[in-house]
Coordinates of C-alpha atoms in Angstrom, one line a residue:
M121 CA 0.3 87.5 -104.7
L122 CA 3.3 89.6 -103.9
L123 CA 1.7 92.6 -105.5
L124 CA -1.5 92.1 -103.4
L125 CA 0.6 91.9 -100.2
A126 CA 2.5 95.1 -101.1
S127 CA -0.6 97.0 -102.0
G128 CA -3.0 96.1 -99.2
G129 CA -2.0 93.2 -97.1
L130 CA 0.8 94.7 -95.0
A131 CA 0.2 97.2 -92.2
A132 CA 1.7 100.7 -92.8
E133 CA 4.8 101.6 -90.8
P134 CA 4.1 103.8 -87.8
V135 CA 5.0 107.5 -88.0
R136 CA 8.0 108.0 -85.6
R137 CA 8.9 111.0 -83.5
Y138 CA 11.9 111.1 -81.3
V139 CA 12.7 112.8 -78.0
S140 CA 16.2 113.2 -76.5
P141 CA 18.0 115.1 -73.7
L142 CA 20.1 116.4 -76.6
G143 CA 17.1 117.5 -78.6
N144 CA 15.5 120.8 -79.4
D145 CA 11.8 121.6 -79.5
A146 CA 12.4 123.8 -82.6
W147 CA 13.4 120.7 -84.6
S148 CA 11.1 118.4 -86.5
G149 CA 11.5 115.4 -84.1
S150 CA 11.7 113.1 -87.1
L151 CA 15.4 112.2 -86.6
A152 CA 16.7 110.0 -83.8
A153 CA 19.8 112.1 -83.3
P154 CA 20.9 115.7 -84.3
D155 CA 22.0 115.9 -87.9
S156 CA 25.5 117.0 -88.9
S157 CA 24.4 120.6 -89.5
G158 CA 22.9 120.9 -86.1
K159 CA 19.7 122.2 -87.6
D160 CA 17.4 119.2 -87.2
G161 CA 16.9 116.3 -84.9
P162 CA 14.8 115.0 -82.0
F163 CA 12.5 117.0 -79.8
R164 CA 13.7 118.0 -76.3
T165 CA 10.5 117.6 -74.3
L166 CA 7.5 115.2 -74.1
E167 CA 5.2 118.2 -74.3
R168 CA 6.5 119.1 -77.8
A169 CA 6.2 115.5 -78.9
R170 CA 2.6 115.4 -77.6
R171 CA 1.8 118.5 -79.7
S172 CA 3.3 116.8 -82.8
V173 CA 1.2 113.6 -82.2
R174 CA -2.0 115.7 -82.0
E175 CA -1.1 117.2 -85.4
L176 CA -0.5 113.8 -86.9
L177 CA -3.8 112.4 -85.5
E178 CA -5.7 115.3 -87.1
Q179 CA -4.2 114.2 -90.4
R180 CA -4.5 110.4 -89.8
P181 CA -7.1 109.7 -87.0
T182 CA -6.6 105.9 -87.2
G183 CA -2.9 105.8 -87.7
E184 CA 0.0 104.4 -85.8
V185 CA 2.3 106.9 -84.1
R186 CA 5.4 105.9 -82.1
V187 CA 7.3 108.4 -79.9
E188 CA 10.7 107.0 -79.0
L189 CA 12.7 108.4 -76.1
R190 CA 16.4 108.2 -76.3
G191 CA 18.3 107.2 -73.2
G192 CA 19.0 109.7 -70.4
N193 CA 17.2 111.7 -67.7
Y194 CA 14.0 113.5 -68.2
P195 CA 13.2 115.8 -65.2
L196 CA 9.5 116.7 -65.5
D197 CA 8.4 120.3 -64.7
R198 CA 4.9 118.9 -64.1
P199 CA 3.1 115.5 -64.4
F200 CA 2.9 114.5 -68.1
Q201 CA -0.8 114.2 -69.1
L202 CA -2.4 112.5 -72.0
G203 CA -6.1 113.1 -72.7
R204 CA -8.8 112.6 -75.3
L205 CA -6.8 114.4 -78.1
D206 CA -3.7 112.2 -77.5
G207 CA -4.9 108.8 -78.8
P208 CA -6.9 107.4 -81.7
Q209 CA -10.6 107.1 -80.8
T210 CA -11.2 104.0 -83.0
E211 CA -8.3 102.1 -84.7
G212 CA -4.6 102.6 -84.4
S213 CA -2.4 103.5 -81.4
V214 CA 0.0 106.1 -80.0
S215 CA 3.1 104.7 -78.2
Y216 CA 5.6 106.4 -76.0
A217 CA 8.4 104.0 -75.8
A218 CA 12.1 103.5 -75.1
F219 CA 14.4 103.7 -78.1
E220 CA 15.7 100.2 -78.7
G221 CA 18.5 99.3 -76.3
E222 CA 18.3 102.6 -74.4
K223 CA 17.0 103.6 -70.9
P224 CA 15.0 106.8 -70.7
I225 CA 14.4 107.8 -67.0
L226 CA 11.5 110.1 -66.0
T227 CA 11.6 111.8 -62.6
G228 CA 9.5 114.3 -60.8
S229 CA 12.4 115.3 -58.5
E230 CA 14.7 118.3 -58.5
A231 CA 18.2 118.8 -57.3
V232 CA 18.8 120.1 -53.7
T233 CA 21.9 122.2 -53.5
G234 CA 23.4 124.9 -51.4
W235 CA 24.4 122.7 -48.4
R236 CA 26.2 124.2 -45.4
P237 CA 27.5 122.7 -42.2
L238 CA 25.0 123.0 -39.3
A239 CA 26.7 125.1 -36.6
E240 CA 23.9 125.4 -34.1
Y241 CA 22.7 122.4 -32.2
P242 CA 19.1 122.3 -31.0
R243 CA 18.0 120.6 -27.8
G244 CA 17.2 116.9 -28.4
L245 CA 19.9 116.4 -31.0
P246 CA 21.8 113.1 -30.4
S247 CA 25.5 113.9 -29.5
A248 CA 26.7 111.6 -32.3
A249 CA 25.1 113.9 -34.8
R250 CA 27.2 117.0 -33.8
G251 CA 29.6 117.9 -36.6
Q252 CA 27.9 115.6 -39.0
L253 CA 24.9 117.6 -40.2
W254 CA 24.4 119.8 -43.2
W255 CA 21.5 122.1 -44.0
T256 CA 20.0 124.0 -46.9
E257 CA 17.0 126.2 -47.4
A258 CA 13.8 124.3 -47.9
P259 CA 11.9 125.6 -51.0
A260 CA 8.7 123.8 -49.9
D261 CA 7.4 121.1 -47.7
C262 CA 8.5 117.6 -48.5
K263 CA 7.9 114.1 -47.1
C264 CA 10.7 112.4 -49.0
L265 CA 14.3 113.0 -49.8
Y266 CA 16.5 111.0 -52.2
Q267 CA 20.3 110.5 -52.5
G268 CA 21.8 108.6 -55.3
G269 CA 18.3 107.7 -56.5
R270 CA 17.3 106.0 -53.3
L271 CA 14.9 107.1 -50.6
L272 CA 16.6 108.3 -47.4
S273 CA 15.2 107.5 -44.0
R274 CA 13.4 110.4 -42.3
A275 CA 14.5 111.1 -38.7
Q276 CA 12.4 108.8 -36.4
I277 CA 12.2 107.7 -32.8
G278 CA 10.3 104.8 -31.4
P279 CA 8.4 102.6 -31.2
F280 CA 6.6 103.7 -28.0
S281 CA 3.4 102.5 -26.4
V282 CA 0.5 104.8 -27.2
E283 CA -2.8 105.1 -25.4
P284 CA -5.9 107.2 -26.1
D285 CA -6.3 110.3 -24.0
S286 CA -9.4 109.7 -21.9
Q287 CA -10.0 113.5 -21.8
G288 CA -10.3 113.7 -25.6
N289 CA -11.3 111.9 -28.8
A290 CA -9.9 108.3 -28.9
R291 CA -9.0 108.7 -32.6
R292 CA -7.3 112.1 -32.3
D293 CA -6.0 112.5 -28.7
F294 CA -3.3 110.2 -27.4
L295 CA -0.7 109.9 -24.7
L296 CA 3.0 109.2 -25.0
K297 CA 5.8 109.0 -22.5
P298 CA 6.5 112.6 -21.3
G299 CA 9.7 114.3 -22.3
L300 CA 10.3 112.4 -25.5
L301 CA 10.6 115.5 -27.6
S302 CA 12.4 118.8 -27.0
E303 CA 10.6 122.1 -27.5
D304 CA 13.0 122.9 -30.3
N305 CA 11.0 120.7 -32.6
S306 CA 8.5 122.5 -34.9
L307 CA 4.9 121.4 -34.4
E308 CA 4.3 121.8 -38.1
S309 CA 7.1 119.3 -38.9
L310 CA 6.1 116.5 -36.6
E311 CA 4.2 113.4 -37.7
V312 CA 3.3 110.3 -35.8
V313 CA 3.1 106.8 -37.3
V314 CA 0.6 104.7 -35.5
Q315 CA -0.1 101.0 -35.6
T316 CA -3.0 100.1 -33.4
G317 CA -2.7 96.8 -31.6
A318 CA -6.3 95.6 -32.0
Q319 CA -6.2 96.4 -35.8
P320 CA -2.7 95.2 -36.8
W321 CA -3.6 95.4 -40.5
A322 CA -3.2 99.1 -41.0
I323 CA -1.2 102.2 -40.0
N324 CA -1.7 105.9 -40.1
I325 CA 0.8 108.7 -40.7
L326 CA -0.7 111.8 -39.0
G327 CA 0.4 115.4 -38.5
L328 CA 0.0 117.0 -35.1
A329 CA -2.3 119.8 -34.2
R330 CA -1.1 120.0 -30.6
A331 CA 1.9 118.7 -28.8
D332 CA 2.6 118.9 -25.0
S333 CA 5.7 116.9 -24.8
R334 CA 6.3 117.6 -21.1
G335 CA 2.9 116.3 -20.2
G336 CA 2.9 113.6 -22.9
R337 CA -0.4 114.7 -24.5
F338 CA -0.8 115.0 -28.2
R339 CA -3.6 115.7 -30.7
T340 CA -3.6 114.8 -34.4
R341 CA -4.8 117.0 -37.3
L342 CA -7.3 114.4 -38.5
R343 CA -8.8 111.2 -37.1
A344 CA -6.9 108.0 -37.2
S345 CA -8.6 104.9 -38.7
Y346 CA -9.0 103.3 -35.3
P347 CA -8.6 104.3 -31.6
L348 CA -5.0 105.3 -30.9
K349 CA -3.9 102.3 -28.8
G350 CA -0.8 100.4 -29.8
R351 CA 2.6 101.4 -31.0
A352 CA 3.8 104.8 -32.3
W353 CA 6.8 106.3 -33.9
V354 CA 7.5 110.0 -34.1
E355 CA 9.1 111.3 -37.3
N356 CA 10.7 114.5 -38.5
C357 CA 12.2 115.3 -35.1
W358 CA 15.7 116.3 -34.0
E359 CA 15.9 113.3 -31.7
G360 CA 15.7 111.0 -34.7
L361 CA 18.9 112.3 -36.5
D362 CA 20.9 109.5 -35.0
R363 CA 22.8 107.9 -37.9
P364 CA 24.1 108.6 -41.4
G365 CA 21.5 108.6 -44.1
T366 CA 18.8 110.3 -42.0
W367 CA 17.2 113.7 -42.6
M368 CA 14.4 116.0 -41.5
L369 CA 12.6 119.2 -42.5
D370 CA 12.5 121.9 -39.8
S371 CA 9.4 123.9 -40.8
K372 CA 10.1 126.5 -38.2
S373 CA 13.3 127.6 -39.9
R374 CA 12.4 126.2 -43.3
R375 CA 15.6 124.2 -43.5
L376 CA 16.4 120.7 -44.7
I377 CA 18.8 118.9 -42.3
L378 CA 20.8 115.9 -43.5
W379 CA 23.4 113.5 -42.1
P380 CA 24.9 112.3 -45.4
A381 CA 25.8 108.6 -45.6
G382 CA 29.2 109.3 -47.1
G383 CA 30.2 112.2 -45.0
G384 CA 31.3 115.6 -46.4
P385 CA 29.0 117.9 -48.3
P386 CA 25.9 116.1 -49.6
A387 CA 25.9 115.2 -53.3
D388 CA 23.2 114.0 -55.7
V389 CA 20.4 114.9 -53.3
R390 CA 16.9 115.4 -54.8
R391 CA 13.5 116.2 -53.5
P392 CA 10.2 115.2 -55.2
R393 CA 7.7 117.8 -56.5
W394 CA 4.8 115.6 -57.5
L395 CA 3.0 112.5 -56.3
G396 CA 2.7 111.1 -59.8
L397 CA 4.5 111.5 -63.1
L398 CA 2.1 110.2 -65.8
V399 CA -1.6 110.6 -66.2
L400 CA -3.8 109.0 -68.9
E401 CA -7.3 110.4 -68.6
D402 CA -10.3 110.1 -70.9
V403 CA -8.0 108.6 -73.6
R404 CA -7.9 105.4 -75.7
N405 CA -5.3 103.4 -77.5
V406 CA -2.1 104.8 -75.8
Q407 CA 0.8 102.4 -75.1
I408 CA 3.6 103.2 -72.6
E409 CA 6.7 100.9 -73.1
G410 CA 10.1 100.4 -71.5
L411 CA 10.3 103.7 -69.5
T412 CA 11.6 104.2 -66.0
F413 CA 9.7 106.3 -63.5
W414 CA 11.0 107.3 -60.1
G415 CA 11.1 110.1 -57.5
G416 CA 7.5 110.8 -56.5
E417 CA 6.3 112.4 -53.3
R418 CA 4.5 110.7 -50.4
E419 CA 0.8 111.4 -50.0
T420 CA -0.7 113.1 -46.9
W421 CA -4.2 112.2 -46.1
Q422 CA -6.8 115.0 -45.6
N423 CA -10.0 115.1 -43.5
D424 CA -12.3 114.8 -46.6
D425 CA -10.6 111.9 -48.2
Q426 CA -12.5 108.8 -49.3
A427 CA -11.0 105.4 -48.7
L428 CA -10.9 101.8 -49.7
Q429 CA -11.1 98.9 -47.2
H430 CA -9.5 99.7 -43.8
D431 CA -8.0 102.9 -45.3
W432 CA -5.5 100.8 -47.3
D433 CA -5.7 103.3 -50.1
R434 CA -7.5 106.4 -51.2
Y435 CA -10.5 106.5 -53.6
D436 CA -10.0 108.2 -56.9
A437 CA -6.7 109.7 -55.9
D438 CA -3.5 110.9 -57.7
N439 CA -1.1 108.9 -55.5
A440 CA 0.7 106.7 -58.1
L441 CA 3.6 107.2 -60.4
I442 CA 1.3 106.2 -63.3
R443 CA -2.4 106.8 -63.2
L444 CA -5.1 105.8 -65.7
R445 CA -8.5 107.4 -65.2
N446 CA -11.4 106.6 -67.5
A447 CA -8.9 105.2 -69.9
N448 CA -9.6 102.3 -72.3
H449 CA -7.5 100.0 -74.5
C450 CA -4.2 101.4 -73.1
S451 CA -1.2 99.5 -71.9
I452 CA 1.7 100.0 -69.5
R453 CA 4.4 97.5 -70.6
A454 CA 8.0 96.6 -69.6
C455 CA 8.3 99.8 -67.5
H456 CA 10.4 100.1 -64.3
L457 CA 8.7 102.0 -61.4
R458 CA 11.1 102.4 -58.5
D459 CA 12.1 104.5 -55.5
S460 CA 9.1 106.7 -54.9
G461 CA 7.0 107.8 -51.9
A462 CA 3.9 107.1 -54.0
G463 CA 2.3 104.0 -55.3
G464 CA 3.0 102.4 -58.7
I465 CA 0.2 102.1 -61.1
R466 CA -3.5 102.7 -60.6
L467 CA -6.6 102.3 -62.9
D468 CA -9.4 104.5 -61.6
L469 CA -13.1 104.7 -62.3
G470 CA -14.1 103.8 -65.9
C471 CA -11.0 101.9 -67.0
Q472 CA -11.6 99.0 -69.4
Y473 CA -9.6 96.7 -71.6
N474 CA -6.2 98.0 -70.4
Q475 CA -3.1 95.9 -69.9
V476 CA -0.4 96.2 -67.2
V477 CA 2.2 93.7 -68.4
A478 CA 5.8 92.8 -67.6
N479 CA 6.6 95.8 -65.4
Q480 CA 9.0 95.9 -62.4
L481 CA 7.8 97.7 -59.3
E482 CA 10.1 98.1 -56.3
R483 CA 10.9 100.3 -53.3
L484 CA 7.6 102.3 -53.5
G485 CA 5.8 103.9 -50.6
G486 CA 2.3 102.8 -51.4
T487 CA 0.3 100.2 -53.4
G488 CA 1.9 98.4 -56.3
I489 CA -1.0 98.1 -58.8
L490 CA -4.6 99.2 -58.0
L491 CA -7.7 98.7 -60.0
S492 CA -10.5 100.9 -58.4
G493 CA -13.9 101.4 -59.9
Y494 CA -16.7 103.6 -58.8
G495 CA -18.2 103.3 -55.3
P496 CA -21.0 100.9 -54.9
G497 CA -23.9 101.9 -57.1
K498 CA -25.1 101.4 -60.7
L499 CA -21.8 102.3 -62.3
D500 CA -20.0 99.1 -63.0
E501 CA -17.3 100.5 -65.3
N502 CA -13.9 99.2 -64.2
H503 CA -13.5 95.8 -65.8
H504 CA -11.8 93.5 -68.4
N505 CA -8.3 94.7 -67.6
R506 CA -5.2 92.4 -67.6
V507 CA -2.4 92.5 -65.0
E508 CA 0.2 90.0 -66.1
R509 CA 3.8 89.0 -65.6
N510 CA 4.7 91.9 -63.3
E511 CA 7.3 91.6 -60.5
I512 CA 6.4 93.6 -57.4
Q513 CA 8.7 93.7 -54.4
R514 CA 9.4 96.0 -51.4
I515 CA 6.4 98.3 -51.9
G516 CA 4.5 99.7 -49.0
E517 CA 7.7 101.1 -47.6
L518 CA 6.0 104.1 -46.1
Y519 CA 2.3 103.0 -45.9
W520 CA 3.0 99.4 -44.7
H521 CA -0.5 98.2 -45.3
S522 CA -0.3 98.7 -49.0
P523 CA -1.2 95.6 -51.0
G524 CA 0.9 94.4 -53.9
I525 CA -2.1 94.1 -56.3
F526 CA -5.4 95.6 -55.1
L527 CA -8.8 95.2 -56.8
W528 CA -11.7 97.2 -55.4
Q529 CA -15.1 97.4 -57.2
S530 CA -13.4 96.0 -60.3
G531 CA -14.5 92.9 -62.1
H532 CA -13.9 90.5 -65.0
N533 CA -10.1 91.2 -64.9
R534 CA -7.3 88.7 -65.3
I535 CA -4.5 88.8 -62.7
E536 CA -2.0 86.3 -64.0
H537 CA 1.6 85.1 -63.6
N538 CA 2.7 88.0 -61.4
R539 CA 5.5 87.6 -58.9
L540 CA 5.0 89.3 -55.5
H541 CA 7.5 89.1 -52.7
H542 CA 9.1 90.9 -49.7
L543 CA 6.0 93.0 -48.9
P544 CA 5.1 94.3 -45.5
Y545 CA 1.5 93.2 -45.9
T546 CA -0.8 91.2 -48.2
G547 CA 0.2 90.1 -51.7
I548 CA -3.1 90.3 -53.7
V549 CA -6.4 91.8 -52.4
L550 CA -9.9 91.6 -54.0
S551 CA -12.3 93.6 -52.0
G552 CA -15.3 96.0 -51.7
P553 CA -17.5 97.5 -49.0
R554 CA -18.9 94.8 -46.7
P555 CA -22.7 94.9 -46.3
P556 CA -22.6 96.5 -42.8
R557 CA -20.9 99.5 -44.4
F558 CA -24.3 100.2 -46.1
R559 CA -25.7 101.4 -42.8
R560 CA -24.7 105.0 -42.2
G561 CA -22.3 105.4 -39.3
Q562 CA -21.3 101.7 -39.3
G563 CA -17.5 101.3 -39.6
L564 CA -14.9 103.7 -40.9
D565 CA -16.5 106.9 -42.1
R566 CA -13.9 107.3 -44.9
E567 CA -14.9 103.9 -46.3
Q568 CA -18.6 104.9 -46.5
R569 CA -17.9 108.1 -48.5
P570 CA -17.5 106.4 -51.9
I571 CA -20.9 104.7 -51.6
R572 CA -23.5 106.2 -54.1
W573 CA -26.2 106.3 -51.5
A574 CA -29.0 107.3 -53.9
E575 CA -28.4 104.1 -56.0
V576 CA -28.2 101.4 -53.3
P577 CA -30.7 100.0 -50.8
E578 CA -29.4 101.6 -47.6
G579 CA -29.2 99.0 -44.8
G580 CA -30.2 96.2 -47.3
S581 CA -29.4 92.5 -46.9
W582 CA -26.4 90.9 -48.3
E583 CA -28.5 89.5 -51.1
D584 CA -29.9 93.0 -51.9
L585 CA -26.4 94.5 -52.1
L586 CA -24.6 91.9 -54.2
P587 CA -25.6 93.6 -57.5
F588 CA -23.7 96.7 -56.4
L589 CA -20.5 94.8 -55.3
H590 CA -18.6 94.9 -58.6
T591 CA -15.4 92.9 -57.7
R592 CA -16.8 89.8 -59.4
E593 CA -15.8 87.2 -62.0
N594 CA -12.1 88.0 -61.7
V595 CA -9.5 85.3 -62.5
V596 CA -6.4 85.3 -60.3
E597 CA -4.2 82.6 -61.8
G598 CA -0.6 81.4 -61.8
N599 CA 0.8 84.0 -59.5
E600 CA 3.7 83.4 -57.1
V601 CA 3.4 85.1 -53.7
F602 CA 6.1 84.7 -51.0
R603 CA 7.8 86.5 -48.1
V604 CA 4.8 88.8 -47.5
V605 CA 3.3 90.1 -44.3
T606 CA 6.8 90.8 -43.1
R607 CA 5.9 93.9 -41.0
L608 CA 2.2 94.0 -40.1
A609 CA -0.1 91.2 -39.0
D610 CA -3.4 89.6 -40.0
G611 CA -2.3 89.6 -43.6
N612 CA -2.4 86.9 -46.3
G613 CA -0.9 85.8 -49.5
I614 CA -4.2 86.2 -51.5
Y615 CA -7.2 87.8 -49.7
L616 CA -10.9 88.3 -50.6
S617 CA -13.4 90.3 -48.6
G618 CA -16.7 92.1 -49.5
T619 CA -16.6 91.2 -53.2
G620 CA -19.2 90.1 -55.6
S621 CA -19.3 86.4 -56.5
G622 CA -17.7 84.3 -59.2
N623 CA -14.1 85.1 -58.6
L624 CA -11.7 82.3 -59.5
V625 CA -8.4 81.9 -57.6
R626 CA -6.5 79.1 -59.4
E627 CA -3.1 77.5 -59.7
N628 CA -1.3 80.2 -57.6
Y629 CA 1.8 79.3 -55.6
V630 CA 1.9 80.9 -52.1
H631 CA 4.9 80.0 -50.0
D632 CA 7.3 81.0 -47.2
L633 CA 5.0 83.2 -45.2
R634 CA 7.0 83.2 -42.0
G635 CA 6.6 84.6 -38.5
S636 CA 3.6 85.6 -36.5
G637 CA 2.1 88.1 -39.0
P638 CA 0.5 85.9 -41.7
E639 CA -3.1 84.8 -41.1
A640 CA -3.4 82.4 -44.1
G641 CA -2.0 81.6 -47.5
L642 CA -5.4 82.0 -49.1
R643 CA -8.3 83.7 -47.3
A644 CA -11.9 84.3 -48.1
D645 CA -12.8 86.6 -45.2
D646 CA -16.0 88.4 -44.2
F647 CA -18.9 88.4 -46.6
E648 CA -17.4 86.2 -49.2
R649 CA -19.4 83.5 -51.0
G650 CA -19.8 82.0 -54.4
N651 CA -16.1 82.1 -55.3
R652 CA -13.8 79.2 -56.2
L653 CA -10.3 78.3 -54.9
E654 CA -8.8 75.6 -57.1
R655 CA -5.5 73.8 -57.6
N656 CA -3.5 76.3 -55.6
V657 CA -0.3 75.3 -53.8
V658 CA 0.3 76.8 -50.3
A659 CA 3.6 75.6 -48.8
A660 CA 6.2 76.3 -46.1
C661 CA 4.1 78.8 -44.2
D662 CA 3.7 79.5 -40.5
C663 CA 0.0 79.9 -40.9
P664 CA -3.1 77.9 -42.2
G665 CA -3.2 77.2 -45.9
I666 CA -6.8 78.3 -46.5
S667 CA -9.1 80.3 -44.2
L668 CA -12.9 80.4 -44.9
K669 CA -16.0 81.9 -43.3
W670 CA -18.8 81.4 -45.9
A671 CA -19.8 79.2 -48.7
N672 CA -17.1 79.1 -51.3
Q673 CA -15.8 76.2 -53.4
V674 CA -12.4 74.8 -52.4
V675 CA -11.2 72.2 -55.0
N676 CA -8.1 70.1 -55.2
N677 CA -5.6 72.5 -53.5
F678 CA -2.3 71.3 -52.2
L679 CA -1.4 72.4 -48.7
V680 CA 2.2 71.4 -47.7
D681 CA 4.5 71.9 -44.7
L682 CA 2.2 74.3 -42.8
K683 CA 1.7 75.3 -39.2
E684 CA 0.9 72.1 -37.4
G685 CA -2.9 71.4 -37.0
A686 CA -4.0 74.4 -39.1
Y687 CA -4.0 73.4 -42.8
L688 CA -7.7 74.5 -43.1
Q689 CA -9.3 77.1 -40.9
F690 CA -13.0 77.9 -40.7
G691 CA -14.6 80.9 -39.0

């Protein structure tokens, strides 16, 4: 029996390759540390390791290969991409993993140096900032700046009341109080953050095409999601440099300006170069384990972008630290995604049988984890993925409407035992285009762009359109959601809208949704039917426990210590 086990019953050991900040790409990569002669040891770069893996897969197409990264920092010259040649097509796997007990850190940021005291003070600069500011040449535009590995606050003033300009387009032209900004501000630098009052579930960050500060008239470069009536903040302006830890980019002089938190010359300042750091596209059987990713850029929307519900995220976009696109049987496990202007992890288009397990996501600018299939049509190819045991906190720090976990046109997934907390908006979202969106010109134009019009009955009934709404048969179970909807309003612990049927929301614990922002602990909103909410606990919330509009099953849920008179809400 022992002979049989040794000859055929035990799996072969994986082939190992090593990468280290102390390595050399001329070495073999087969040693975890440099040898005593200094002539062999680990690789220096991921790109060299990838080339070695490809060579190994040519020799053993079904083998197990493990690339282990030693502890230390890995600044990336470009996003690291894995494609069809980088994983086994049938059996076996390729892993990029942390060396046992060590912490490899991947970043897309680069050091910012050459700081000098600012000697000239423009109009609009707060008096407290005089003598405190430092500047350096700006090599390129940037929306984020980091010091000590943490995102710094960009110079900002507000909030102010904003109204549409009756002489222009309600989604581009707006009025602010005259005289807020000095003429020393660069038009190319300025951005406005708008939260419309009638739609408290979304924000826009918009560059300016025209600014008449004296007259209080402004025009944005692209259309806002909704008419510009509500609250606004102006960013990247001299007036906002009012405290330590704030910065701005002056496009006119191409200078970065910083008021460092610790005083004196700024140290350990970095700027991002990429939105995302890792892309798995058209690849199978790749595992990412135990790595840290940080330092991505914030995205800027463009006129031709396609969007998901209420412009909560972009369709088929490269705006996450880790992106899977048409990837199958891959996993992201035990990774730490932190401190980035971008989102965390997204699975786009034809992603199937992938696992996102036991990761930590925190202090991100966008969505935590997004599963986004093809737009409504015949391609139902984003399904059977697992999102389990992740902790997601303090994401959506720049785009406040970003959900913690977001499924759009994605079905048959399991979203289980995740912990989501301290989020500016909703915890978990399952959604798709609502039937009125299938009439051209109805609703947000960016939401209609992903629709595959040649494959769907334009203007069809809800019944006609259900086969094309692919967010169906998902299981959302055992998740804990608390302290969400802390910044926006009309948000929820777990939210469904515009999905297919057969989604099961079971045994989740939603609690401590406080203040005036939350709408409900669990909410099946517009065009939701045929789903089941079962054995959930909603407790200690300043909102209804469950909100419904259509025919869904609500079975044996526990609603405890909620807003008086509003345990269940209909309509």
